[in-house]
Amino acid sequence: MATKSDVLIIGGGPVGLSCAYYLLKSGRKVTILDANEIGKGSGSGNAGHVVPSHIIPLAAPGVVTSALKWMLDPAHSPFGMKVSLDPKYLIWLLRFVLACSEANVQRGIPPLNSLGQLSAKNFAQMIAEEKFDCHYQEKGLLFLYKTEEAFSGGKHEGELMQKYGIPVSVYDKTKVHEVEPAALDDVIGGVHFTGDSHMNPALFLKMLSDRVRAMGAEMYENTPVTGFESAQGKVRVVRTAVGEFEADHVILAAGALTPSMARDLKLNIPIQPARGYSLTMSATKQMPRHALILGERRVAVSPMDDLLRFTGRLEVGNGSMTPDPRWIQRIENSAREYLRIDEKLDIKETWAGLRPTTPDGVPIIGRSPNHSNLVLATGHAMLGLSLGPGTGQVVAELINGKKTEFDLSPLRLERF
């Protein structure tokens, strides 16, 4: 006998939990399925940055050239690719290369800007209303640079952001060291996106998961979806390892697992996993004051009260969640190039997680073209946490038949 639900959410990460939160607030009944533990997947070990400033899609002019240059320096490259002849992977790579254009940037900026601004507003509101103690700080995101070439590129990007209403401050060498004393002497400047914020993502997701449960959500952990049955343009049955589920509405928010999970739905969802890493340590003697990006190395730095986290690397096509110790060490080495860090670190955790990456670098949010009761909310790449609450609000509006906060048509699956 199938378990019946009002809204069934597949995926208990930042996007799925945010959808649950806003649907429950609107009075809907919610069931969540997750293949593992809810709130403890790839969202929990990331940088914890909330970045409305990240409005330029991953696929942009110059990315392919930069990636090729980086791969000639494998010991420091922030980018990697799996070698594979899998047709879906090769098609994805071709689409990504073709999407690295100015036209794609112009298409991607408006929805990413709308979603990012909405999400940042919702984070601040949710954390204040729910009294989530997750070390949330609205101190912005500061990029540090050691070379004139990279600093010039950062300033140029900041000028572009300002045209879209993103607040930006540019710091010369004197000012950047005044603002961030943890930076080493050879850091020559910084670009500060002052509207960004950061938190401890594992604490936030634990609190959000607990709150969603307290609001009445039914949660099924360690319950992988094994298939779907569709009829007359609707998802009729969701099969899992523990039984079958039926629902009036289904939300597919399964991150990097979405394409394999959706095979029975006959949907071509062009997402590749991209592995990233983090290492988390006890607070160092001289903690950074800000969330940082180490410009030339593309390493994120996140002070989280009594913890410090370094996050980096993007390995497209790699579906393993086992951290490669060589890359953990290289990320630490990169951080030491920019920051005053203790000689011996008290490492608490090393981690690898998967980012669901679309070929144009923009998420997929909207109704399935083949199923009237299925909504897709996936493909957020490195921004699943950052864009979660905004995605949750617009998905709830979609399910409830309301006008969405902004136009979702650029995010629909049919664009591929």
CSV table of C-alpha atoms in Angstrom, one decimal:
chain,number,residue,atom,x,y,z
A,1,MET,CA,0.0,0.0,0.0
A,2,ALA,CA,1.4,3.4,-1.0
A,3,THR,CA,2.0,6.2,1.5
A,4,LYS,CA,0.0,9.2,0.3
A,5,SER,CA,1.3,12.8,0.5
A,6,ASP,CA,0.3,16.3,-0.3
A,7,VAL,CA,3.8,17.5,-1.4
A,8,LEU,CA,6.6,14.9,-1.7
A,9,ILE,CA,10.1,16.4,-1.8
A,10,ILE,CA,12.9,14.2,-3.1
A,11,GLY,CA,16.2,15.5,-1.6
A,12,GLY,CA,16.9,16.8,2.0
A,13,GLY,CA,19.7,19.3,1.2
A,14,PRO,CA,19.5,23.1,1.4
A,15,VAL,CA,17.2,23.3,-1.6
A,16,GLY,CA,14.8,20.5,-0.5
A,17,LEU,CA,14.6,21.7,3.1
A,18,SER,CA,14.0,25.3,1.9
A,19,CYS,CA,11.2,24.2,-0.3
A,20,ALA,CA,9.7,22.3,2.7
A,21,TYR,CA,10.0,25.3,5.0
A,22,TYR,CA,8.1,27.7,2.7
A,23,LEU,CA,5.5,25.1,1.8
A,24,LEU,CA,4.8,24.3,5.4
A,25,LYS,CA,4.6,28.1,6.2
A,26,SER,CA,1.9,28.3,3.4
A,27,GLY,CA,-0.1,25.5,5.1
A,28,ARG,CA,0.9,22.6,2.9
A,29,LYS,CA,1.6,19.1,4.2
A,30,VAL,CA,5.1,17.9,3.3
A,31,THR,CA,7.0,14.6,3.1
A,32,ILE,CA,10.8,14.5,2.5
A,33,LEU,CA,12.8,11.6,1.1
A,34,ASP,CA,16.5,11.4,1.2
A,35,ALA,CA,18.9,8.7,0.1
A,36,ASN,CA,21.1,9.5,3.2
A,37,GLU,CA,20.7,11.6,6.3
A,38,ILE,CA,18.6,14.8,5.8
A,39,GLY,CA,20.7,18.0,6.0
A,40,LYS,CA,24.0,16.1,6.0
A,41,GLY,CA,24.8,15.8,2.3
A,42,SER,CA,26.9,18.0,0.0
A,43,GLY,CA,25.5,21.3,1.5
A,44,SER,CA,26.9,20.7,5.0
A,45,GLY,CA,30.6,20.8,4.2
A,46,ASN,CA,30.7,23.7,1.8
A,47,ALA,CA,32.0,27.2,2.5
A,48,GLY,CA,28.7,28.5,4.0
A,49,HIS,CA,28.9,31.7,1.9
A,50,VAL,CA,25.6,33.5,1.0
A,51,VAL,CA,26.6,35.3,-2.2
A,52,PRO,CA,24.1,37.5,-4.0
A,53,SER,CA,27.2,38.9,-5.7
A,54,HIS,CA,27.6,35.6,-7.6
A,55,ILE,CA,25.5,36.6,-10.6
A,56,ILE,CA,27.9,35.6,-13.4
A,57,PRO,CA,27.2,32.0,-14.6
A,58,LEU,CA,29.9,29.4,-14.4
A,59,ALA,CA,29.9,29.2,-18.2
A,60,ALA,CA,31.3,32.6,-19.2
A,61,PRO,CA,33.9,33.9,-21.8
A,62,GLY,CA,37.4,33.0,-21.0
A,63,VAL,CA,36.5,30.1,-18.7
A,64,VAL,CA,37.7,27.4,-21.2
A,65,THR,CA,41.0,29.2,-21.8
A,66,SER,CA,41.5,29.6,-18.0
A,67,ALA,CA,40.7,26.0,-17.4
A,68,LEU,CA,43.3,24.8,-19.9
A,69,LYS,CA,45.9,27.1,-18.4
A,70,TRP,CA,45.1,25.8,-14.9
A,71,MET,CA,45.4,22.2,-16.0
A,72,LEU,CA,48.9,22.9,-17.1
A,73,ASP,CA,49.7,23.6,-13.5
A,74,PRO,CA,48.0,20.5,-11.9
A,75,ALA,CA,49.5,21.1,-8.4
A,76,HIS,CA,47.6,24.4,-8.0
A,77,SER,CA,44.7,24.1,-10.5
A,78,PRO,CA,41.3,24.9,-9.0
A,79,PHE,CA,39.7,23.0,-11.8
A,80,GLY,CA,39.8,19.3,-12.9
A,81,MET,CA,38.0,17.1,-15.3
A,82,LYS,CA,37.3,13.3,-15.3
A,83,VAL,CA,38.6,11.6,-18.4
A,84,SER,CA,35.6,9.6,-19.8
A,85,LEU,CA,34.0,8.6,-23.1
A,86,ASP,CA,30.5,8.5,-21.7
A,87,PRO,CA,28.3,10.1,-24.4
A,88,LYS,CA,26.3,12.1,-21.8
A,89,TYR,CA,29.5,13.5,-20.3
A,90,LEU,CA,30.9,14.4,-23.7
A,91,ILE,CA,27.7,16.1,-24.7
A,92,TRP,CA,27.7,18.0,-21.5
A,93,LEU,CA,31.3,19.2,-22.0
A,94,LEU,CA,30.4,20.3,-25.6
A,95,ARG,CA,27.4,22.2,-24.3
A,96,PHE,CA,29.5,23.8,-21.6
A,97,VAL,CA,32.1,25.0,-24.1
A,98,LEU,CA,29.4,26.4,-26.4
A,99,ALA,CA,27.8,28.2,-23.4
A,100,CYS,CA,31.0,30.0,-22.5
A,101,SER,CA,29.8,33.1,-24.3
A,102,GLU,CA,28.8,36.7,-23.6
A,103,ALA,CA,25.2,35.8,-24.7
A,104,ASN,CA,25.0,33.1,-22.0
A,105,VAL,CA,26.2,35.7,-19.4
A,106,GLN,CA,23.6,38.2,-20.5
A,107,ARG,CA,20.9,35.4,-20.3
A,108,GLY,CA,22.1,34.2,-16.9
A,109,ILE,CA,22.7,37.4,-14.9
A,110,PRO,CA,19.0,38.5,-14.5
A,111,PRO,CA,17.6,35.2,-13.0
A,112,LEU,CA,20.8,34.6,-10.9
A,113,ASN,CA,20.6,38.2,-9.6
A,114,SER,CA,16.8,37.9,-8.8
A,115,LEU,CA,17.3,34.6,-7.1
A,116,GLY,CA,20.4,35.6,-5.2
A,117,GLN,CA,18.9,38.8,-3.9
A,118,LEU,CA,15.7,37.0,-2.8
A,119,SER,CA,17.7,34.3,-1.2
A,120,ALA,CA,19.9,36.7,0.8
A,121,LYS,CA,16.8,38.5,2.0
A,122,ASN,CA,15.1,35.2,3.0
A,123,PHE,CA,18.2,34.0,4.8
A,124,ALA,CA,18.4,37.1,7.0
A,125,GLN,CA,14.7,36.9,7.7
A,126,MET,CA,14.6,33.2,8.4
A,127,ILE,CA,17.6,33.2,10.7
A,128,ALA,CA,16.2,36.2,12.7
A,129,GLU,CA,12.7,34.8,12.9
A,130,GLU,CA,13.7,31.3,13.8
A,131,LYS,CA,16.6,32.4,16.0
A,132,PHE,CA,19.0,30.0,14.3
A,133,ASP,CA,22.4,30.2,16.0
A,134,CYS,CA,24.6,29.2,13.1
A,135,HIS,CA,27.3,31.9,13.3
A,136,TYR,CA,25.6,34.0,10.6
A,137,GLN,CA,27.6,37.1,9.9
A,138,GLU,CA,26.8,39.9,7.4
A,139,LYS,CA,30.4,41.0,6.8
A,140,GLY,CA,30.6,40.6,3.1
A,141,LEU,CA,32.9,38.5,1.0
A,142,LEU,CA,36.4,39.8,0.5
A,143,PHE,CA,38.6,38.7,-2.5
A,144,LEU,CA,42.3,38.9,-1.9
A,145,TYR,CA,44.9,39.3,-4.7
A,146,LYS,CA,48.6,38.9,-5.0
A,147,THR,CA,49.2,39.9,-8.6
A,148,GLU,CA,48.3,43.0,-10.6
A,149,GLU,CA,46.7,41.0,-13.4
A,150,ALA,CA,44.3,39.1,-11.0
A,151,PHE,CA,43.5,42.3,-9.1
A,152,SER,CA,42.7,44.1,-12.3
A,153,GLY,CA,40.4,41.3,-13.3
A,154,GLY,CA,38.7,41.4,-9.9
A,155,LYS,CA,38.2,45.2,-10.1
A,156,HIS,CA,36.7,44.8,-13.6
A,157,GLU,CA,34.3,42.1,-12.3
A,158,GLY,CA,33.3,44.4,-9.4
A,159,GLU,CA,32.5,47.2,-11.9
A,160,LEU,CA,30.2,44.9,-13.8
A,161,MET,CA,28.5,43.8,-10.5
A,162,GLN,CA,27.9,47.4,-9.6
A,163,LYS,CA,25.9,48.0,-12.8
A,164,TYR,CA,23.4,45.3,-11.4
A,165,GLY,CA,23.1,46.9,-8.0
A,166,ILE,CA,25.7,44.8,-6.2
A,167,PRO,CA,27.6,46.8,-3.5
A,168,VAL,CA,31.4,46.6,-4.1
A,169,SER,CA,34.4,48.3,-2.3
A,170,VAL,CA,37.9,48.2,-3.9
A,171,TYR,CA,40.8,48.3,-1.4
A,172,ASP,CA,44.4,49.2,-2.2
A,173,LYS,CA,47.3,47.5,-0.3
A,174,THR,CA,47.1,49.8,2.8
A,175,LYS,CA,43.3,49.5,3.1
A,176,VAL,CA,43.1,45.7,2.5
A,177,HIS,CA,45.6,45.1,5.4
A,178,GLU,CA,43.7,47.4,7.6
A,179,VAL,CA,40.5,45.6,6.9
A,180,GLU,CA,41.9,42.1,7.0
A,181,PRO,CA,45.0,41.8,9.3
A,182,ALA,CA,45.3,38.1,8.7
A,183,ALA,CA,46.5,38.7,5.1
A,184,LEU,CA,50.2,38.3,4.4
A,185,ASP,CA,52.3,41.3,3.4
A,186,ASP,CA,52.4,40.4,-0.3
A,187,VAL,CA,48.7,40.7,-0.7
A,188,ILE,CA,48.4,43.8,-2.9
A,189,GLY,CA,44.6,44.6,-2.9
A,190,GLY,CA,41.1,43.3,-2.4
A,191,VAL,CA,37.6,43.6,-3.8
A,192,HIS,CA,34.9,43.4,-1.1
A,193,PHE,CA,31.3,42.4,-1.9
A,194,THR,CA,29.8,44.0,1.1
A,195,GLY,CA,26.2,42.6,0.6
A,196,ASP,CA,27.3,39.0,1.1
A,197,SER,CA,27.3,37.0,4.3
A,198,HIS,CA,28.4,33.6,5.7
A,199,MET,CA,27.5,31.0,8.3
A,200,ASN,CA,28.3,27.5,9.5
A,201,PRO,CA,26.3,25.5,6.9
A,202,ALA,CA,26.1,22.3,8.9
A,203,LEU,CA,24.6,24.1,11.9
A,204,PHE,CA,22.2,26.0,9.7
A,205,LEU,CA,21.0,22.8,7.9
A,206,LYS,CA,20.6,21.0,11.2
A,207,MET,CA,18.5,23.8,12.6
A,208,LEU,CA,16.4,24.1,9.4
A,209,SER,CA,15.9,20.3,9.4
A,210,ASP,CA,14.8,20.3,13.0
A,211,ARG,CA,12.4,23.3,12.4
A,212,VAL,CA,10.9,21.6,9.3
A,213,ARG,CA,10.3,18.5,11.3
A,214,ALA,CA,8.7,20.5,14.2
A,215,MET,CA,6.4,22.2,11.6
A,216,GLY,CA,5.0,18.8,10.8
A,217,ALA,CA,7.1,17.4,7.9
A,218,GLU,CA,7.3,13.6,7.6
A,219,MET,CA,11.0,12.7,7.0
A,220,TYR,CA,12.3,9.5,5.5
A,221,GLU,CA,16.1,9.2,5.8
A,222,ASN,CA,18.2,6.5,4.1
A,223,THR,CA,15.3,6.1,1.6
A,224,PRO,CA,16.8,6.2,-1.9
A,225,VAL,CA,14.3,6.6,-4.8
A,226,THR,CA,14.5,3.6,-7.1
A,227,GLY,CA,12.0,4.6,-9.8
A,228,PHE,CA,8.8,6.4,-10.9
A,229,GLU,CA,5.5,5.5,-12.5
A,230,SER,CA,3.9,8.1,-14.7
A,231,ALA,CA,0.5,8.1,-16.4
A,232,GLN,CA,-1.6,10.8,-18.2
A,233,GLY,CA,1.0,13.5,-17.7
A,234,LYS,CA,1.5,13.0,-14.0
A,235,VAL,CA,3.9,11.3,-11.6
A,236,ARG,CA,1.6,8.6,-10.1
A,237,VAL,CA,4.1,6.6,-8.0
A,238,VAL,CA,7.5,7.2,-6.5
A,239,ARG,CA,9.2,3.9,-5.7
A,240,THR,CA,11.8,3.7,-2.9
A,241,ALA,CA,13.8,1.0,-1.1
A,242,VAL,CA,11.2,1.0,1.7
A,243,GLY,CA,7.9,1.2,-0.3
A,244,GLU,CA,5.9,3.3,-2.6
A,245,PHE,CA,4.7,6.9,-2.3
A,246,GLU,CA,1.9,8.8,-4.0
A,247,ALA,CA,1.6,12.6,-3.9
A,248,ASP,CA,-0.4,15.4,-5.4
A,249,HIS,CA,2.8,17.3,-6.1
A,250,VAL,CA,6.4,16.0,-6.4
A,251,ILE,CA,9.5,18.2,-6.1
A,252,LEU,CA,12.8,16.8,-7.5
A,253,ALA,CA,15.6,18.5,-5.5
A,254,ALA,CA,18.2,15.7,-5.5
A,255,GLY,CA,21.2,17.7,-6.5
A,256,ALA,CA,23.9,15.8,-8.3
A,257,LEU,CA,21.8,12.6,-8.1
A,258,THR,CA,18.9,14.1,-10.1
A,259,PRO,CA,19.8,12.7,-13.6
A,260,SER,CA,20.2,9.1,-12.5
A,261,MET,CA,17.1,9.3,-10.3
A,262,ALA,CA,15.0,10.7,-13.1
A,263,ARG,CA,15.6,8.0,-15.7
A,264,ASP,CA,12.0,6.7,-15.5
A,265,LEU,CA,10.7,10.2,-16.1
A,266,LYS,CA,12.1,10.3,-19.6
A,267,LEU,CA,13.6,13.7,-18.9
A,268,ASN,CA,17.0,14.8,-20.2
A,269,ILE,CA,18.4,16.7,-17.3
A,270,PRO,CA,21.9,17.8,-18.3
A,271,ILE,CA,23.6,17.8,-14.9
A,272,GLN,CA,27.1,16.6,-14.1
A,273,PRO,CA,28.5,16.2,-10.6
A,274,ALA,CA,31.5,18.4,-9.8
A,275,ARG,CA,33.4,17.4,-6.7
A,276,GLY,CA,34.7,20.0,-4.3
A,277,TYR,CA,36.7,19.7,-1.1
A,278,SER,CA,36.9,21.3,2.3
A,279,LEU,CA,39.0,21.0,5.4
A,280,THR,CA,37.8,22.3,8.7
A,281,MET,CA,40.1,23.1,11.7
A,282,SER,CA,39.9,24.6,15.2
A,283,ALA,CA,40.2,28.4,15.2
A,284,THR,CA,43.7,29.6,14.5
A,285,LYS,CA,45.6,32.2,16.6
A,286,GLN,CA,44.9,34.9,14.0
A,287,MET,CA,41.5,34.3,12.6
A,288,PRO,CA,40.4,36.1,9.4
A,289,ARG,CA,37.8,38.7,10.1
A,290,HIS,CA,35.9,38.0,6.9
A,291,ALA,CA,34.8,35.3,4.6
A,292,LEU,CA,37.4,35.3,1.9
A,293,ILE,CA,38.2,34.2,-1.7
A,294,LEU,CA,41.9,33.8,-2.4
A,295,GLY,CA,41.8,35.3,-5.8
A,296,GLU,CA,44.4,33.5,-7.9
A,297,ARG,CA,43.9,30.2,-6.2
A,298,ARG,CA,40.1,30.2,-6.0
A,299,VAL,CA,40.1,28.9,-2.4
A,300,ALA,CA,37.3,30.0,-0.1
A,301,VAL,CA,38.0,30.8,3.6
A,302,SER,CA,35.2,30.7,6.2
A,303,PRO,CA,35.7,31.8,9.8
A,304,MET,CA,32.9,30.1,11.8
A,305,ASP,CA,33.3,31.1,15.5
A,306,ASP,CA,35.6,28.4,16.9
A,307,LEU,CA,36.2,26.8,13.5
A,308,LEU,CA,38.0,27.8,10.3
A,309,ARG,CA,37.2,26.2,6.9
A,310,PHE,CA,39.0,26.2,3.6
A,311,THR,CA,37.1,25.1,0.5
A,312,GLY,CA,38.2,24.6,-3.0
A,313,ARG,CA,38.5,22.7,-6.3
A,314,LEU,CA,35.9,21.9,-9.0
A,315,GLU,CA,36.3,18.5,-10.5
A,316,VAL,CA,33.7,18.1,-13.3
A,317,GLY,CA,32.4,14.6,-13.9
A,318,ASN,CA,33.8,13.1,-10.7
A,319,GLY,CA,31.0,11.4,-8.7
A,320,SER,CA,33.1,10.2,-5.8
A,321,MET,CA,32.6,11.7,-2.3
A,322,THR,CA,35.9,10.4,-1.0
A,323,PRO,CA,38.3,13.3,-0.3
A,324,ASP,CA,41.6,13.0,-2.2
A,325,PRO,CA,44.2,13.8,0.5
A,326,ARG,CA,46.6,15.4,-2.1
A,327,TRP,CA,43.9,18.1,-2.8
A,328,ILE,CA,43.2,18.7,0.9
A,329,GLN,CA,46.9,19.4,1.3
A,330,ARG,CA,47.1,21.6,-1.8
A,331,ILE,CA,44.1,23.7,-0.5
A,332,GLU,CA,45.9,24.2,2.8
A,333,ASN,CA,49.1,25.1,0.9
A,334,SER,CA,47.2,27.7,-1.1
A,335,ALA,CA,45.7,29.3,2.1
A,336,ARG,CA,49.2,29.6,3.5
A,337,GLU,CA,50.2,31.7,0.5
A,338,TYR,CA,47.8,34.4,1.5
A,339,LEU,CA,47.1,34.2,5.3
A,340,ARG,CA,48.9,34.1,8.6
A,341,ILE,CA,48.1,30.5,9.7
A,342,ASP,CA,49.4,28.4,12.6
A,343,GLU,CA,52.3,26.2,11.7
A,344,LYS,CA,50.4,23.1,13.1
A,345,LEU,CA,46.6,23.0,12.4
A,346,ASP,CA,44.1,21.1,14.5
A,347,ILE,CA,42.2,19.5,11.6
A,348,LYS,CA,38.6,18.5,12.6
A,349,GLU,CA,37.2,17.3,9.3
A,350,THR,CA,38.2,16.7,5.7
A,351,TRP,CA,35.3,16.5,3.2
A,352,ALA,CA,34.3,16.1,-0.4
A,353,GLY,CA,30.9,16.8,-1.9
A,354,LEU,CA,29.2,17.0,-5.2
A,355,ARG,CA,27.9,20.1,-6.9
A,356,PRO,CA,25.1,19.6,-9.5
A,357,THR,CA,26.3,21.5,-12.5
A,358,THR,CA,24.4,22.5,-15.6
A,359,PRO,CA,26.2,23.2,-18.9
A,360,ASP,CA,25.2,26.9,-18.8
A,361,GLY,CA,25.9,27.4,-15.1
A,362,VAL,CA,22.3,28.3,-14.3
A,363,PRO,CA,20.0,26.3,-12.1
A,364,ILE,CA,16.9,24.4,-13.3
A,365,ILE,CA,13.8,25.5,-11.5
A,366,GLY,CA,10.3,25.0,-12.9
A,367,ARG,CA,7.6,22.5,-13.8
A,368,SER,CA,8.5,19.4,-15.7
A,369,PRO,CA,7.6,19.7,-19.4
A,370,ASN,CA,6.1,16.2,-19.3
A,371,HIS,CA,4.4,16.1,-15.8
A,372,SER,CA,1.9,18.6,-14.5
A,373,ASN,CA,2.5,17.7,-10.9
A,374,LEU,CA,6.4,17.6,-11.0
A,375,VAL,CA,8.6,20.6,-10.2
A,376,LEU,CA,12.4,20.5,-10.7
A,377,ALA,CA,14.7,22.4,-8.4
A,378,THR,CA,18.2,21.4,-9.1
A,379,GLY,CA,21.5,22.3,-10.8
A,380,HIS,CA,22.6,25.0,-8.4
A,381,ALA,CA,26.3,24.0,-8.7
A,382,MET,CA,28.3,25.7,-5.9
A,383,LEU,CA,25.3,27.8,-4.9
A,384,GLY,CA,22.9,25.3,-3.5
A,385,LEU,CA,23.1,26.7,0.0
A,386,SER,CA,23.3,30.3,-1.1
A,387,LEU,CA,20.3,30.0,-3.4
A,388,GLY,CA,18.3,27.6,-1.2
A,389,PRO,CA,15.8,30.0,0.5
A,390,GLY,CA,15.1,31.9,-2.7
A,391,THR,CA,14.4,28.6,-4.6
A,392,GLY,CA,12.3,27.4,-1.7
A,393,GLN,CA,10.0,30.5,-1.9
A,394,VAL,CA,9.5,30.4,-5.7
A,395,VAL,CA,8.9,26.6,-5.7
A,396,ALA,CA,6.2,27.1,-2.9
A,397,GLU,CA,4.6,29.9,-5.0
A,398,LEU,CA,4.6,27.6,-8.1
A,399,ILE,CA,3.0,24.7,-6.2
A,400,ASN,CA,0.4,27.0,-4.6
A,401,GLY,CA,-0.5,28.5,-8.0
A,402,LYS,CA,0.7,32.0,-7.1
A,403,LYS,CA,2.6,34.5,-9.2
A,404,THR,CA,6.3,33.8,-8.5
A,405,GLU,CA,8.5,36.5,-7.1
A,406,PHE,CA,10.3,36.8,-10.5
A,407,ASP,CA,10.0,35.3,-14.0
A,408,LEU,CA,11.2,31.6,-13.9
A,409,SER,CA,11.1,31.0,-17.6
A,410,PRO,CA,15.0,31.5,-18.1
A,411,LEU,CA,15.4,28.6,-15.5
A,412,ARG,CA,13.1,26.1,-17.1
A,413,LEU,CA,14.4,22.7,-18.3
A,414,GLU,CA,13.1,23.4,-21.9
A,415,ARG,CA,16.0,25.8,-22.5
A,416,PHE,CA,18.3,22.9,-23.2
